[in-house]
């Protein structure tokens, strides 16, 4: 009888061990399923946001095309046109788009100054420094550059 009780104890421990292993495997599978579900949801949302961005870009392109057409046949853009005015946000499906167009033509890319071949850009930079009261020389310190950038950036 003592031998039978030991076998029952071993059988009970074996069943408990198998139950624990099955529980761990199932919980791991459920956790992975949940992660896969969230990853799929994020991919779908990312695609929707990308499509919203593309539609905002298409709307902005259309605004620019409508404003640049003039009666004289010339293509002219200026900040007084409709495209430069703040546009209200509009809904597309479950999303909202707020498009803000900015004229980047008057900005100066300081990284482009490293190219020695662009003399027009260097002349623009020299004029900008002169307008700001910074003595234009052939070699400028970083403090002069950052002063101009900090003064111009909002």
Short mmCIF file of C-alpha atoms in Angstrom, two decimals:
data_model
loop_
_atom_site.label_atom_id
_atom_site.label_comp_id
_atom_site.label_asym_id
_atom_site.label_seq_id
_atom_site.Cartn_x
_atom_site.Cartn_y
_atom_site.Cartn_z
CA UNK A 1 0.00 0.00 0.00
CA UNK A 2 2.87 2.29 0.75
CA UNK A 3 4.21 1.79 -2.80
CA UNK A 4 0.80 2.62 -4.27
CA UNK A 5 0.62 5.88 -2.27
CA UNK A 6 4.05 6.89 -3.58
CA UNK A 7 2.97 6.20 -7.16
CA UNK A 8 -0.14 8.33 -6.65
CA UNK A 9 2.04 11.15 -5.29
CA UNK A 10 4.39 10.96 -8.29
CA UNK A 11 1.40 10.84 -10.66
CA UNK A 12 -0.11 13.89 -8.96
CA UNK A 13 3.18 15.81 -9.21
CA UNK A 14 3.48 14.82 -12.88
CA UNK A 15 -0.05 16.08 -13.60
CA UNK A 16 0.68 19.35 -11.77
CA UNK A 17 3.95 19.79 -13.69
CA UNK A 18 2.26 19.13 -17.04
CA UNK A 19 -0.58 21.52 -16.12
CA UNK A 20 1.94 24.24 -15.20
CA UNK A 21 3.85 23.74 -18.47
CA UNK A 22 0.67 23.83 -20.55
CA UNK A 23 -0.45 26.98 -18.70
CA UNK A 24 2.89 28.68 -19.41
CA UNK A 25 2.79 27.72 -23.10
CA UNK A 26 -0.80 28.93 -23.50
CA UNK A 27 -0.12 32.21 -21.68
CA UNK A 28 2.96 32.78 -23.87
CA UNK A 29 0.87 32.13 -26.98
CA UNK A 30 -1.80 34.57 -25.80
CA UNK A 31 0.81 37.24 -25.03
CA UNK A 32 2.34 36.85 -28.50
CA UNK A 33 -1.10 37.01 -30.07
CA UNK A 34 -1.81 40.24 -28.20
CA UNK A 35 1.51 41.73 -29.36
CA UNK A 36 0.81 40.69 -32.95
CA UNK A 37 -2.64 42.25 -32.74
CA UNK A 38 -1.20 45.54 -31.48
CA UNK A 39 1.50 45.48 -34.17
CA UNK A 40 -1.12 44.96 -36.86
CA UNK A 41 -3.24 47.74 -35.41
CA UNK A 42 -0.24 50.08 -35.41
CA UNK A 43 0.57 49.24 -39.03
CA UNK A 44 -3.00 49.95 -40.10
CA UNK A 45 -3.00 53.25 -38.21
CA UNK A 46 0.37 54.18 -39.71
CA UNK A 47 -0.96 53.55 -43.21
CA UNK A 48 -4.04 55.65 -42.49
CA UNK A 49 -1.88 58.51 -41.22
CA UNK A 50 0.34 58.23 -44.29
CA UNK A 51 -2.70 58.46 -46.54
CA UNK A 52 -3.94 61.49 -44.58
CA UNK A 53 -0.55 63.14 -45.05
CA UNK A 54 -0.64 62.43 -48.78
CA UNK A 55 -4.13 63.88 -49.06
CA UNK A 56 -3.02 67.00 -47.18
CA UNK A 57 -0.09 67.33 -49.56
CA UNK A 58 -2.38 66.94 -52.57
CA UNK A 59 -4.73 69.60 -51.16
CA UNK A 60 -1.78 71.97 -50.63
CA UNK A 61 -0.53 71.34 -54.17
CA UNK A 62 -3.99 72.12 -55.51
CA UNK A 63 -4.13 75.36 -53.50
CA UNK A 64 -0.78 76.45 -54.90
CA UNK A 65 -1.78 75.60 -58.46
CA UNK A 66 -5.02 77.56 -58.18
CA UNK A 67 -3.27 80.61 -56.72
CA UNK A 68 -0.37 80.68 -59.17
CA UNK A 69 -2.60 80.94 -62.22
CA UNK A 70 -2.90 84.60 -63.12
CA UNK A 71 -4.76 86.41 -65.86
CA UNK A 72 -1.50 87.43 -67.53
CA UNK A 73 -0.40 83.83 -67.92
CA UNK A 74 2.48 84.31 -65.45
CA UNK A 75 3.01 81.95 -62.56
CA UNK A 76 3.29 84.14 -59.48
CA UNK A 77 3.21 83.25 -55.80
CA UNK A 78 3.29 85.65 -52.87
CA UNK A 79 2.27 85.65 -49.22
CA UNK A 80 -0.93 87.59 -49.94
CA UNK A 81 -2.46 84.68 -51.83
CA UNK A 82 -4.97 82.20 -50.46
CA UNK A 83 -2.39 79.42 -49.93
CA UNK A 84 -0.48 81.51 -47.36
CA UNK A 85 -3.53 82.10 -45.15
CA UNK A 86 -4.17 79.73 -42.23
CA UNK A 87 -6.51 76.96 -43.33
CA UNK A 88 -9.03 75.39 -40.96
CA UNK A 89 -8.63 71.74 -40.10
CA UNK A 90 -10.95 69.44 -42.00
CA UNK A 91 -12.09 65.88 -41.41
CA UNK A 92 -11.48 62.93 -43.65
CA UNK A 93 -13.08 59.79 -42.30
CA UNK A 94 -11.94 59.30 -38.72
CA UNK A 95 -8.97 61.64 -39.11
CA UNK A 96 -8.39 65.36 -39.19
CA UNK A 97 -5.96 67.25 -41.36
CA UNK A 98 -4.50 70.63 -40.53
CA UNK A 99 -2.40 71.92 -43.42
CA UNK A 100 -0.02 74.81 -42.89
CA UNK A 101 2.03 76.06 -45.82
CA UNK A 102 5.16 78.12 -45.30
CA UNK A 103 7.32 79.92 -47.82
CA UNK A 104 10.81 78.47 -47.42
CA UNK A 105 12.28 80.47 -50.28
CA UNK A 106 13.60 83.22 -48.03
CA UNK A 107 15.44 80.86 -45.70
CA UNK A 108 19.16 80.23 -45.86
CA UNK A 109 20.58 76.75 -45.44
CA UNK A 110 23.82 77.22 -43.49
CA UNK A 111 24.95 73.70 -44.34
CA UNK A 112 25.12 74.68 -48.00
CA UNK A 113 27.80 77.25 -47.19
CA UNK A 114 30.35 74.46 -46.95
CA UNK A 115 30.21 74.07 -50.70
CA UNK A 116 32.70 76.52 -52.11
CA UNK A 117 31.12 76.60 -55.57
CA UNK A 118 27.89 78.43 -54.69
CA UNK A 119 28.99 82.07 -54.79
CA UNK A 120 25.42 83.42 -54.80
CA UNK A 121 24.65 81.67 -51.52
CA UNK A 122 27.82 83.02 -49.96
CA UNK A 123 26.91 86.54 -51.10
CA UNK A 124 23.42 86.16 -49.57
CA UNK A 125 25.01 85.06 -46.32
CA UNK A 126 27.39 88.03 -46.34
CA UNK A 127 24.44 90.40 -46.89
CA UNK A 128 22.50 88.75 -44.07
CA UNK A 129 25.40 89.22 -41.69
CA UNK A 130 25.78 92.84 -42.78
CA UNK A 131 22.05 93.48 -42.22
CA UNK A 132 22.32 92.06 -38.72
CA UNK A 133 25.34 94.22 -37.93
CA UNK A 134 27.78 91.34 -37.88
CA UNK A 135 31.01 92.19 -39.67
CA UNK A 136 31.19 89.92 -42.73
CA UNK A 137 34.61 88.35 -43.12
CA UNK A 138 35.88 85.38 -45.01
CA UNK A 139 35.82 83.18 -41.90
CA UNK A 140 32.98 83.48 -39.39
CA UNK A 141 32.90 82.11 -35.90
CA UNK A 142 30.15 79.71 -34.85
CA UNK A 143 28.87 82.32 -32.41
CA UNK A 144 28.12 84.71 -35.27
CA UNK A 145 26.28 81.97 -37.15
CA UNK A 146 24.24 80.92 -34.16
CA UNK A 147 23.45 84.56 -33.35
CA UNK A 148 21.89 85.02 -36.77
CA UNK A 149 20.04 81.69 -36.53
CA UNK A 150 18.71 82.47 -33.05
CA UNK A 151 17.61 85.93 -34.13
CA UNK A 152 15.71 84.66 -37.16
CA UNK A 153 14.17 81.47 -35.73
CA UNK A 154 10.93 81.78 -33.75
#
